[in-house]
mmCIF file of C-alpha atoms in Angstrom:
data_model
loop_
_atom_site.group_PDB
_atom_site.id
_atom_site.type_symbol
_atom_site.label_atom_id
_atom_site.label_comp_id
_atom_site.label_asym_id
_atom_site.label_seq_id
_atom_site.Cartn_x
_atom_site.Cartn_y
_atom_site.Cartn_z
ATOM 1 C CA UNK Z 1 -86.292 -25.228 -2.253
ATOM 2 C CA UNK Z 2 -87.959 -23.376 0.078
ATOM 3 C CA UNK Z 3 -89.838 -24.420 2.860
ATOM 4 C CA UNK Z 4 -93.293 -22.755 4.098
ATOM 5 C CA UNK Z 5 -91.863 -20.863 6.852
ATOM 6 C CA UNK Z 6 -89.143 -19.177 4.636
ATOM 7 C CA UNK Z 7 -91.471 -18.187 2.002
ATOM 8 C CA UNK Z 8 -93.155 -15.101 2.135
ATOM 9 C CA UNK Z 9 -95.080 -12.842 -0.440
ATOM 10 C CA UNK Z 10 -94.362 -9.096 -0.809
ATOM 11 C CA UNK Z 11 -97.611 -7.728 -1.251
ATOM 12 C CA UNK Z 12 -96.472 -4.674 -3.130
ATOM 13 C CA UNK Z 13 -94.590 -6.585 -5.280
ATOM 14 C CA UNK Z 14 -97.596 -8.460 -6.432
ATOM 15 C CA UNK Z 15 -100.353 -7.901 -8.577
ATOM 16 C CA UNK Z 16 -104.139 -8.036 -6.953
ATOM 17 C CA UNK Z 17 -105.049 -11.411 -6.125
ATOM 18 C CA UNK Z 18 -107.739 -12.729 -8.529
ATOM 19 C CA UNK Z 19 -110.109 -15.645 -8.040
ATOM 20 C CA UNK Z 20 -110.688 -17.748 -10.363
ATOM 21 C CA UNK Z 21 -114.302 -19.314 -11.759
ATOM 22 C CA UNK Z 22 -113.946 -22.435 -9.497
ATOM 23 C CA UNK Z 23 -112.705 -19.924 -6.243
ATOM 24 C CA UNK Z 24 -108.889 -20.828 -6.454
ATOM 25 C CA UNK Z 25 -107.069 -17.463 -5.465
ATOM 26 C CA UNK Z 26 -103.978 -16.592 -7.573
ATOM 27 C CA UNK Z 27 -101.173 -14.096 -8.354
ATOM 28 C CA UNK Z 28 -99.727 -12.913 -10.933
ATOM 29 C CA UNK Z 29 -95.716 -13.646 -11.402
ATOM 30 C CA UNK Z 30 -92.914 -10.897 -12.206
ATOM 31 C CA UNK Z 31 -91.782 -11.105 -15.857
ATOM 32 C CA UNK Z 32 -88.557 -9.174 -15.971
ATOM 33 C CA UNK Z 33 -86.224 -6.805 -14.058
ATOM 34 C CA UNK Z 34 -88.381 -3.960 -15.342
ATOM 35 C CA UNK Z 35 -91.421 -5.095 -13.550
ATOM 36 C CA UNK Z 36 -92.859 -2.159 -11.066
ATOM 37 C CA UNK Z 37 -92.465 -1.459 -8.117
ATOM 38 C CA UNK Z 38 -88.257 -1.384 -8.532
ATOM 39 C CA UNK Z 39 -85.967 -1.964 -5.786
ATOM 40 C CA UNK Z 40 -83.651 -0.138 -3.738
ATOM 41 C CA UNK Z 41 -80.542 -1.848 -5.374
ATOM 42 C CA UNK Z 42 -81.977 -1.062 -8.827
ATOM 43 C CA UNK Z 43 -82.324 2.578 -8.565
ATOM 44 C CA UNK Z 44 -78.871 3.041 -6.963
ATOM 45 C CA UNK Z 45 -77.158 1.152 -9.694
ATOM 46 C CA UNK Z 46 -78.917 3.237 -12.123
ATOM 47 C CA UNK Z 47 -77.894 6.541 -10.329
ATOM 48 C CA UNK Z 48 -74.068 5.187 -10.111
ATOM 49 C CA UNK Z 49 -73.834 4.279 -14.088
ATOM 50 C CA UNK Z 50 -75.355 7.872 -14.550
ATOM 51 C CA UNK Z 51 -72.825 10.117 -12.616
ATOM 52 C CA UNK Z 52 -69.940 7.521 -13.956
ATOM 53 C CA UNK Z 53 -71.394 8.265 -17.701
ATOM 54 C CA UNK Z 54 -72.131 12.178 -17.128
ATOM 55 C CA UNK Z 55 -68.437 12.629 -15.431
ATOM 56 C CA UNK Z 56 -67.056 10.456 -17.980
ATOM 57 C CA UNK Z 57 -68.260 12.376 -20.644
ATOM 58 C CA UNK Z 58 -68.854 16.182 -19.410
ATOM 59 C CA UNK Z 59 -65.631 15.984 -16.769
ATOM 60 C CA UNK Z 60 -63.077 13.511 -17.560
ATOM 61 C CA UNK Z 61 -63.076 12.959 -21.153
ATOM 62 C CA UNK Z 62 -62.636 16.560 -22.165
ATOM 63 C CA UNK Z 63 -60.070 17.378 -19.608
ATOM 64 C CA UNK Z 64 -57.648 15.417 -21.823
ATOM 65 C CA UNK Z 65 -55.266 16.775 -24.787
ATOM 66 C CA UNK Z 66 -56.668 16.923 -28.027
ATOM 67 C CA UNK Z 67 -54.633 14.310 -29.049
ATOM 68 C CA UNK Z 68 -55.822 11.590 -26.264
ATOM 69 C CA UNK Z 69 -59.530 12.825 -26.178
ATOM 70 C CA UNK Z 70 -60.378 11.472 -29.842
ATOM 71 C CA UNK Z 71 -59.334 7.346 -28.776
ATOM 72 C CA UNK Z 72 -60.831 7.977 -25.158
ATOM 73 C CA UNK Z 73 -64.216 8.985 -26.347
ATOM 74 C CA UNK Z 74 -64.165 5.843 -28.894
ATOM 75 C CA UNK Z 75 -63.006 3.386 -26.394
ATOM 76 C CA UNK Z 76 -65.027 4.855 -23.562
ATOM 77 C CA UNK Z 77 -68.050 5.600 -26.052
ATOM 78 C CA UNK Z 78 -68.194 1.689 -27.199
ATOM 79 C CA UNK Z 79 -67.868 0.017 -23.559
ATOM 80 C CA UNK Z 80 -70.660 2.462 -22.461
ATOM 81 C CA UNK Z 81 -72.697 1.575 -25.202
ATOM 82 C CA UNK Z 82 -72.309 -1.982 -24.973
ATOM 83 C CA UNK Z 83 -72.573 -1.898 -20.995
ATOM 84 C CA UNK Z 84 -75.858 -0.171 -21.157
ATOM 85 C CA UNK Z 85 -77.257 -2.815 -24.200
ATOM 86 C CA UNK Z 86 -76.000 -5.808 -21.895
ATOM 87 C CA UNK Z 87 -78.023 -4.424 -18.975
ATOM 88 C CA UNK Z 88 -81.334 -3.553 -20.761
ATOM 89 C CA UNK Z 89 -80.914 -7.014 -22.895
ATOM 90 C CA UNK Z 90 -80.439 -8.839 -18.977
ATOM 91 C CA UNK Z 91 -83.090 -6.862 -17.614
ATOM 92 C CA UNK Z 92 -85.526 -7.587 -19.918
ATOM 93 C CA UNK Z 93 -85.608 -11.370 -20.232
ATOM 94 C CA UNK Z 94 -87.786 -13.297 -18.570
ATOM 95 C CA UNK Z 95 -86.039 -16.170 -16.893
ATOM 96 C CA UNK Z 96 -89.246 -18.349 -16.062
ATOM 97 C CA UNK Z 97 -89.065 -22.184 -16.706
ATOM 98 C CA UNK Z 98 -90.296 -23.408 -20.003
ATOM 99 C CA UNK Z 99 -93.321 -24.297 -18.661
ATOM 100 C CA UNK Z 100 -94.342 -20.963 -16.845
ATOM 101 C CA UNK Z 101 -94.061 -19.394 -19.870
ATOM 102 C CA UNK Z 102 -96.859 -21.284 -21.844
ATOM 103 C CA UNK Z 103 -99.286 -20.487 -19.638
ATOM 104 C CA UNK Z 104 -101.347 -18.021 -20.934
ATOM 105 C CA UNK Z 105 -101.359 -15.936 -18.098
ATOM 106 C CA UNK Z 106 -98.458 -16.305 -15.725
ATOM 107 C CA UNK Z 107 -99.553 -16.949 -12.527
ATOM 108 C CA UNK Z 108 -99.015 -18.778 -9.259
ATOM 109 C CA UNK Z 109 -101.319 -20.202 -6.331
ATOM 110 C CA UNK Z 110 -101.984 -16.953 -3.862
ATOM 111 C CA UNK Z 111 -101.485 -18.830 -0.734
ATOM 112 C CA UNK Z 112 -99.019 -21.774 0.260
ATOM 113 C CA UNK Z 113 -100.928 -24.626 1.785
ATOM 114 C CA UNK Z 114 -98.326 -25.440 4.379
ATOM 115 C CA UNK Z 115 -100.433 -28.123 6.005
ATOM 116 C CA UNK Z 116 -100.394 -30.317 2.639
ATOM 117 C CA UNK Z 117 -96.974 -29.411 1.476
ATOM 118 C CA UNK Z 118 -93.926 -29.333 3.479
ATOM 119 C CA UNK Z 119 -92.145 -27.615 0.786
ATOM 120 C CA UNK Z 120 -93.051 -25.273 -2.427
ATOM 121 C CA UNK Z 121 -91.352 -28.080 -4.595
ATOM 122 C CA UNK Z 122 -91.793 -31.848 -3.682
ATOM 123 C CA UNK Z 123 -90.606 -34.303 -6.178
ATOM 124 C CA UNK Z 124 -90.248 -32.511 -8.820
ATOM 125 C CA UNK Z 125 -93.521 -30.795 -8.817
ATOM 126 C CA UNK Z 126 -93.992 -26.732 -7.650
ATOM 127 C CA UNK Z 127 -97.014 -26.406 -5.802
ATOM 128 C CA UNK Z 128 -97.346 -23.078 -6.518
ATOM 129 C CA UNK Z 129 -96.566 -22.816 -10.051
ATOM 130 C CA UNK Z 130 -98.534 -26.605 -10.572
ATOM 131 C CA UNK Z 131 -95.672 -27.473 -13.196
ATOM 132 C CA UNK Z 132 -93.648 -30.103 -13.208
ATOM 133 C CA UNK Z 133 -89.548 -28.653 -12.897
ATOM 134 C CA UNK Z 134 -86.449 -30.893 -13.004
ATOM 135 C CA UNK Z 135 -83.958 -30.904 -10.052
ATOM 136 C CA UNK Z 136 -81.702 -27.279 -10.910
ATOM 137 C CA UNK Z 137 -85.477 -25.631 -11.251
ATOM 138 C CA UNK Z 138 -86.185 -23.506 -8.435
ATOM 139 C CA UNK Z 139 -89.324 -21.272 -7.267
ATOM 140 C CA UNK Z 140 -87.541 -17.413 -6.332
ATOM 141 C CA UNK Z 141 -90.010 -15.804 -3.613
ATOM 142 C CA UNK Z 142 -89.446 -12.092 -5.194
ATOM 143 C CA UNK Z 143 -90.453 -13.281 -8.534
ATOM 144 C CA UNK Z 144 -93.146 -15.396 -7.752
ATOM 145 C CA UNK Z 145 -92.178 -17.905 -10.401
ATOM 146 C CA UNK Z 146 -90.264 -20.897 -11.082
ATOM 147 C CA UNK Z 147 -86.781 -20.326 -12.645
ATOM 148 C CA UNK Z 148 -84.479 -22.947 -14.729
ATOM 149 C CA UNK Z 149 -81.131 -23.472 -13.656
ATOM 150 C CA UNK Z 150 -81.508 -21.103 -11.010
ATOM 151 C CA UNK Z 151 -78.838 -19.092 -9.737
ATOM 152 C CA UNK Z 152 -79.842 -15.936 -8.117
ATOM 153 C CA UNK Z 153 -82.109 -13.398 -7.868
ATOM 154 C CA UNK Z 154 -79.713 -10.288 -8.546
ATOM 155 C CA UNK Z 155 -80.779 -7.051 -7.086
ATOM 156 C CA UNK Z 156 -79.149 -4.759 -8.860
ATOM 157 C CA UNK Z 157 -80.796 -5.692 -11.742
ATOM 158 C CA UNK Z 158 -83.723 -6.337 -10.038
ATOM 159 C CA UNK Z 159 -84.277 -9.672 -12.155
ATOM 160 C CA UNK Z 160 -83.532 -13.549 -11.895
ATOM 161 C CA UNK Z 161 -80.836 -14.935 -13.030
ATOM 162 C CA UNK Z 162 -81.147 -18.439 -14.801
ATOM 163 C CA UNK Z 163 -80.538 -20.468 -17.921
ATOM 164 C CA UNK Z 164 -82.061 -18.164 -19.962
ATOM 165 C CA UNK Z 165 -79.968 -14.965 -18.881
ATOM 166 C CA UNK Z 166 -76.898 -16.165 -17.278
ATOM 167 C CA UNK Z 167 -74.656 -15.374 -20.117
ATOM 168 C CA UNK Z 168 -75.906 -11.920 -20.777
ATOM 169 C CA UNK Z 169 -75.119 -11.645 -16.815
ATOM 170 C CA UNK Z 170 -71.648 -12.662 -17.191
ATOM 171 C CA UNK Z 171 -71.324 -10.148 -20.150
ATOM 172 C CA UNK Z 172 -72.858 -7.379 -18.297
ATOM 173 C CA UNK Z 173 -70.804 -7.664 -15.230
ATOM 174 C CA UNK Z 174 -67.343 -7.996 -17.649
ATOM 175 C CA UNK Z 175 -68.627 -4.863 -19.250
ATOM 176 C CA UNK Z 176 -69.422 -3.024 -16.536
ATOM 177 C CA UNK Z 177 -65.043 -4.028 -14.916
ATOM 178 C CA UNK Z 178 -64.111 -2.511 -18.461
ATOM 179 C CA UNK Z 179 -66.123 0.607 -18.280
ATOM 180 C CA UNK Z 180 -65.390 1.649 -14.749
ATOM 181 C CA UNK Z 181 -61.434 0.655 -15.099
ATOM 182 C CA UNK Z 182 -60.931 2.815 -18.075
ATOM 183 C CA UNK Z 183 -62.741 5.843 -15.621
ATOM 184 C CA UNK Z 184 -61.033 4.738 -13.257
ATOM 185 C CA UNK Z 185 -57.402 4.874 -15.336
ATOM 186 C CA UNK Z 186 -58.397 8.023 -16.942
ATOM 187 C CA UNK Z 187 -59.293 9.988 -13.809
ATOM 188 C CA UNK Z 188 -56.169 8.326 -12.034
ATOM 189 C CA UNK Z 189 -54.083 9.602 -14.946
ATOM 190 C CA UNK Z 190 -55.384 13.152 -14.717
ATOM 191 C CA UNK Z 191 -55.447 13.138 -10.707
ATOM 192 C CA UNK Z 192 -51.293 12.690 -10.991
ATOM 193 C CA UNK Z 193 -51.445 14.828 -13.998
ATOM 194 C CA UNK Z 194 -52.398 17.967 -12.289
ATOM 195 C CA UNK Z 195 -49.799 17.952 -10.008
ATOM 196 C CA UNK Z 196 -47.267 16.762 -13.298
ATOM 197 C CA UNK Z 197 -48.498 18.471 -16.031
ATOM 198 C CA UNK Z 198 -48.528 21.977 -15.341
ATOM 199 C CA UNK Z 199 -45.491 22.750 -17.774
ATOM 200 C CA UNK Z 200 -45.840 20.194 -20.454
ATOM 201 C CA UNK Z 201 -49.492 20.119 -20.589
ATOM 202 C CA UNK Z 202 -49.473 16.784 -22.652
ATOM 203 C CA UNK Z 203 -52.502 15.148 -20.465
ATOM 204 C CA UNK Z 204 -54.331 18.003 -19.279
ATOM 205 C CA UNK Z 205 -56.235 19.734 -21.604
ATOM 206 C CA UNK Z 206 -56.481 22.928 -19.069
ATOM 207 C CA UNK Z 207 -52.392 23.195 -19.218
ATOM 208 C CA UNK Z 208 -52.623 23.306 -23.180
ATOM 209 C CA UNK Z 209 -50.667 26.698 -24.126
ATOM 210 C CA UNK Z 210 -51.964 28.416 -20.350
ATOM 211 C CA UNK Z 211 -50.144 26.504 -17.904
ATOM 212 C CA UNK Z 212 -51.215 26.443 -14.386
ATOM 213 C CA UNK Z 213 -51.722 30.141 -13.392
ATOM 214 C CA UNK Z 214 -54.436 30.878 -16.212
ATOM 215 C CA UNK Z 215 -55.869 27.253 -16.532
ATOM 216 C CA UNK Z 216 -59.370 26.709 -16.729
ATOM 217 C CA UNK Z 217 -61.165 23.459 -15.880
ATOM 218 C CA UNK Z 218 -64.784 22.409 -16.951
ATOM 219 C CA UNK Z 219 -67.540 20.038 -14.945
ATOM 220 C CA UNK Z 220 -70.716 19.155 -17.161
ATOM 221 C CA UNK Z 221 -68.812 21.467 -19.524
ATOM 222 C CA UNK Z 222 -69.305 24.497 -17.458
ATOM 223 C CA UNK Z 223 -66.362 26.512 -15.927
ATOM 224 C CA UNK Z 224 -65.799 25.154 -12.176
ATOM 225 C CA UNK Z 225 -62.459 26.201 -10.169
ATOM 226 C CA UNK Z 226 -59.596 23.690 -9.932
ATOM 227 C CA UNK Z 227 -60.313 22.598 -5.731
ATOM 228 C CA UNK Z 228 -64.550 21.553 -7.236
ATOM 229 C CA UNK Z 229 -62.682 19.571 -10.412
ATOM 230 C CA UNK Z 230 -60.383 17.798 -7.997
ATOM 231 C CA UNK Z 231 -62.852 16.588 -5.294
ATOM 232 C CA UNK Z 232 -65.083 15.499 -8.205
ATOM 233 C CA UNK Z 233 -61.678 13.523 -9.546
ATOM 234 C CA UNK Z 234 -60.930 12.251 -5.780
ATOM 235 C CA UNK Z 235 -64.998 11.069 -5.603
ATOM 236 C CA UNK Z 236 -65.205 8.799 -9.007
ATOM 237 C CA UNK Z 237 -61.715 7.387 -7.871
ATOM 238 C CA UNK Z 238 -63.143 6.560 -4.748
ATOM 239 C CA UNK Z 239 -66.448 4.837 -6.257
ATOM 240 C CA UNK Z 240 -64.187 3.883 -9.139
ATOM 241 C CA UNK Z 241 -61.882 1.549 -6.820
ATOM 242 C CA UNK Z 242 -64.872 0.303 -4.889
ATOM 243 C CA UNK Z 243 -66.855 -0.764 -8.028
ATOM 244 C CA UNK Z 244 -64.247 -2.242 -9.731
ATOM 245 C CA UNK Z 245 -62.902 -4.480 -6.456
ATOM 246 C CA UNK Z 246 -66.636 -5.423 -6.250
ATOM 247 C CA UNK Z 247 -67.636 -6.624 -9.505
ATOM 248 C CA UNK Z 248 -64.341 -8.001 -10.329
ATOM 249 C CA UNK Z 249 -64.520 -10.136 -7.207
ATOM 250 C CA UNK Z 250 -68.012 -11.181 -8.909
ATOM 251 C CA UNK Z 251 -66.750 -12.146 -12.324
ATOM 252 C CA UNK Z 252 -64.326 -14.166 -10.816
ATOM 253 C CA UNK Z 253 -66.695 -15.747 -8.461
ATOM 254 C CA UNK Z 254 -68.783 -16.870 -11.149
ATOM 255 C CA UNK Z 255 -65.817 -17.995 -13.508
ATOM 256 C CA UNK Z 256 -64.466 -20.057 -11.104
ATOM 257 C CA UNK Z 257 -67.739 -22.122 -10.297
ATOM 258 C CA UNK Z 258 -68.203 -22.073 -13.962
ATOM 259 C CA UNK Z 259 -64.938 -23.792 -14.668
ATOM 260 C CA UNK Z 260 -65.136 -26.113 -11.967
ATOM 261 C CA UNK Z 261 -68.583 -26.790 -12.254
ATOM 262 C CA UNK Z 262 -68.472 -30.486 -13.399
ATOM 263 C CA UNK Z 263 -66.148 -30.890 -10.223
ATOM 264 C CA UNK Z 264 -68.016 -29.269 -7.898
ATOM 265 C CA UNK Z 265 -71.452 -31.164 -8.917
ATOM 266 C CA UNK Z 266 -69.002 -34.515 -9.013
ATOM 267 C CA UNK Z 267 -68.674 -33.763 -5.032
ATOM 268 C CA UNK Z 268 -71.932 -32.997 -4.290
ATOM 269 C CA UNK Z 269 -72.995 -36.360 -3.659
ATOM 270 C CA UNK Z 270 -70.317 -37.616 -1.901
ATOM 271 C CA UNK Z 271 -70.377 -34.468 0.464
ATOM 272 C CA UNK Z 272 -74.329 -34.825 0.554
ATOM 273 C CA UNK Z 273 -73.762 -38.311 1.594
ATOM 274 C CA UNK Z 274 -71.266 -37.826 4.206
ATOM 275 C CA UNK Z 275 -73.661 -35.155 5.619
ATOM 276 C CA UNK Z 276 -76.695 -37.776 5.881
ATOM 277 C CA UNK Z 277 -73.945 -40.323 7.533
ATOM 278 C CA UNK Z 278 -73.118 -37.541 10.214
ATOM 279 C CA UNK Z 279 -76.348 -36.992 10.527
ATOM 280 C CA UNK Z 280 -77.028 -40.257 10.741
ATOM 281 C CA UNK Z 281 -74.573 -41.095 13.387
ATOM 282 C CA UNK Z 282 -75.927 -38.179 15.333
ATOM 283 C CA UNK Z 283 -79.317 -39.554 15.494
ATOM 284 C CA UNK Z 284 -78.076 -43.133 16.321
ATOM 285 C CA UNK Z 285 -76.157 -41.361 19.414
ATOM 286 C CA UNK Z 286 -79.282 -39.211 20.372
ATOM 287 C CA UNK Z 287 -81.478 -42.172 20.075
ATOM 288 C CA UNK Z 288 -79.050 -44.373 22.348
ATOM 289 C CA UNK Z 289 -78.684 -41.524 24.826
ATOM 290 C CA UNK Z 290 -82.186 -41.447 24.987
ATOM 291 C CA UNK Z 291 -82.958 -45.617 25.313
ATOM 292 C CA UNK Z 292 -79.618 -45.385 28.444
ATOM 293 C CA UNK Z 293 -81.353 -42.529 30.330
ATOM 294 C CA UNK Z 294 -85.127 -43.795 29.461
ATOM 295 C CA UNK Z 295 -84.707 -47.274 32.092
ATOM 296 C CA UNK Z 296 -83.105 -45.202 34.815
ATOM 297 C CA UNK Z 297 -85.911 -42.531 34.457
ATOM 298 C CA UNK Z 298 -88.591 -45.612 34.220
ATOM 299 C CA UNK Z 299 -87.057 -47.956 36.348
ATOM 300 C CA UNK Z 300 -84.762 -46.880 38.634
ATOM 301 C CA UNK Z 301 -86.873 -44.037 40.175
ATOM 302 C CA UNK Z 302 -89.739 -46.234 40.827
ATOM 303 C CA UNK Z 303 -87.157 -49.032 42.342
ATOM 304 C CA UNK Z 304 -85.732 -46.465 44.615
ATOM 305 C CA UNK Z 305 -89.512 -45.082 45.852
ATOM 306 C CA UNK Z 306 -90.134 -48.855 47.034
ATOM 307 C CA UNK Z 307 -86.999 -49.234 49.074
ATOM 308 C CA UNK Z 308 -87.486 -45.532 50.560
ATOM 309 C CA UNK Z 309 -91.411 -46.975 51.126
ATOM 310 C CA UNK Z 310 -90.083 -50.197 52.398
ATOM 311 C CA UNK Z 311 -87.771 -48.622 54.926
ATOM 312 C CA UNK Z 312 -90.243 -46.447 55.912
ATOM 313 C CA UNK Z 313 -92.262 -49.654 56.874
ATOM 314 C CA UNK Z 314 -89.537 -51.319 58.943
ATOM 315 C CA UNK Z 315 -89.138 -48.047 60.961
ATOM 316 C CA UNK Z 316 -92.920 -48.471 61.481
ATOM 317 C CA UNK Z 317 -92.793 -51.706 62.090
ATOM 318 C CA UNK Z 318 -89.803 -51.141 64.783
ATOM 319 C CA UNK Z 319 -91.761 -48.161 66.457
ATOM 320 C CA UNK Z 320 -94.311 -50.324 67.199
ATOM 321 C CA UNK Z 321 -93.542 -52.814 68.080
ATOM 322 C CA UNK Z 322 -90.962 -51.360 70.582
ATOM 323 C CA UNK Z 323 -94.274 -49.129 72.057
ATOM 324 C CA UNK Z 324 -95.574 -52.665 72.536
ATOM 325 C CA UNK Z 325 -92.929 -54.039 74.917
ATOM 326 C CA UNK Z 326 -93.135 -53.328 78.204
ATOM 327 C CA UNK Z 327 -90.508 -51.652 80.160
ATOM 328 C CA UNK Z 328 -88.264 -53.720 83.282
ATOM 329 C CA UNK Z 329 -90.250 -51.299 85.797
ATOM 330 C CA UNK Z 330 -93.479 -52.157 84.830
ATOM 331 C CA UNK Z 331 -92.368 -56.180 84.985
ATOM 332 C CA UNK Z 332 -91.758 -55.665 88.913
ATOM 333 C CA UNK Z 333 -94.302 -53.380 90.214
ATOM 334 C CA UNK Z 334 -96.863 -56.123 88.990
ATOM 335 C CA UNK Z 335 -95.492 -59.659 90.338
ATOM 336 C CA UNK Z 336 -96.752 -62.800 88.854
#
């Protein structure tokens, strides 16, 4: 949950703010990843998959033998096709609660009314959304919306991820380790090959028949010279190791809570109550640090002013009374 000073609005993200009959101000909600204005994230993953699928197919793919570029267009053809399904199918659900999405317009409340509310959702209720969510329900600020089972809001994709979607997450993000290994193996495998294959010519494609003094190598299927087909090799092997690391260190992020979910939610409690006995404790010691020093501060002080007051009194007292006295000369220059 949010509270009311970590929840903003984007106003560009939103649609205008329309009042209804009785004055309420509202806001339309984000249905999918496709929703406009994208993100940043979006429209870089979108420019990665491109180059990987253009140099995969007009670079990489041809460069092989005739005998290895038959099974590396099917296998590469089906994980591309099924990467790019899995992202359009995540992309496009909506992952609102049940409830949002019987409304017949999807809205929320315009403005938080942080003086009422200390949070968006308070038992069970979203003040914004004015549904009623159970406890794994949660209200995403760049949707606008309330999402079941909420687990992020991905940016890549632009979209929430929830109940509704989280499996067709997990299969995009497998797909997407397949696709960019097998580019990543296949430009690998011609990367050692040039340097390898210039006699046999059993990998490279270019070394078919020519060998390497009358080779000729092709980018987007259009002649290029051997130094422009290498740095393009050296650049997806690059992005290829980085994307794969990356989204494999994902998958297995998300496996691992999703095996040990059951365990992990088991704990929650007991680590949830520990934390409120720490805390707990904390404020006991704050509380009796504050009741030790409060007497001294009340008490003491004043105690110590009256003493300080008193003494200045005796002095006083002392001063005067000596001033009073007469001195021994005075006594015999006026006999009795």
């Amino acid at each position: 949950m949010y509270s009311a000073l970590d929840f903003y609005f984007c106003e560009d993200e939103m649609a205008a703010i329309q009042p209804d009959e009785a004055g309420t101000h509202y806001v339309t909600c984000r249905r999918n990843g496709w929703t406009i204005p994208p993100r940043g994230y979006q429209l870089l993953a979108y420019v990665i998959e491109i180059y990987f699928i253009l140099i995969n197919f007009g670079m990489i793919v041809p460069s092989f033998s005739e005998e290895l570029q038959a099974i590396c267009y099917v296998l590469n053809g089906l994980a591309t096709v099924a990467h790019v399904l899995l992202v359009i199918i995540t992309t496009s659900i909506n992952p609102a609660h049940e409830a949002v999405l019987k409304k017949p317009v999807q809205r929320t409340l315009a403005v938080f009314d942080s003086s009422t509310h200390a949070h968006i959702i308070e038992n069970h209720y979203c003040n914004l959304c004015e549904i009623h969510v159970d406890e794994k329900t949660k209200h995403c600020r760049d949707c606008n919306k309330c999402v079941s089972h909420f687990d992020h809001h991905c940016e890549w994709l632009n979209n929430c991820i929830g109940r509704r979607n989280y499996r067709w997450f997990i299969m995009t993000v497998a797909s997407a380790v397949v696709s960019f290994c097998l580019i990543l193996c296949m430009s690998l495998a011609q990367f050692v090959g040039y340097f390898t294959d210039r006699k046999s010519g059993s990998i490279l494609q270019p070394y078919k028949g020519n060998g390497s003094d009358d080779a000729a190598f092709f980018i987007l299927y259009q002649p290029a010279p051997d130094w422009a087909w290498m740095t393009f090799q050296s650049v997806t092997i690059l992005f290829g190791i980085i994307c794969v690391s990356l989204l494999t260190a994902l998958l297995g992020l998300h496996c691992y809570f999703g095996c040990n979910y059951d365990c992990i939610h088991a704990r929650k409690p007991e680590a949830q109550g520990g934390g409120a006995q720490k805390e707990s404790q904390a404020l006991k010691k704050k509380c009796a640090n504050t009741n030790r020093f409060k007497p001294y501060k009340e008490t003491t002080i004043p105690v110590t002013e009256n003493r300080l007051l008193q003494s200045t009194n005796d002095v006083n007292q002392i001063v005067e009374s000596v001033e009073e006295t007469p001195s021994p000369a005075a006594s015999e220059g006026n006999p009795k």
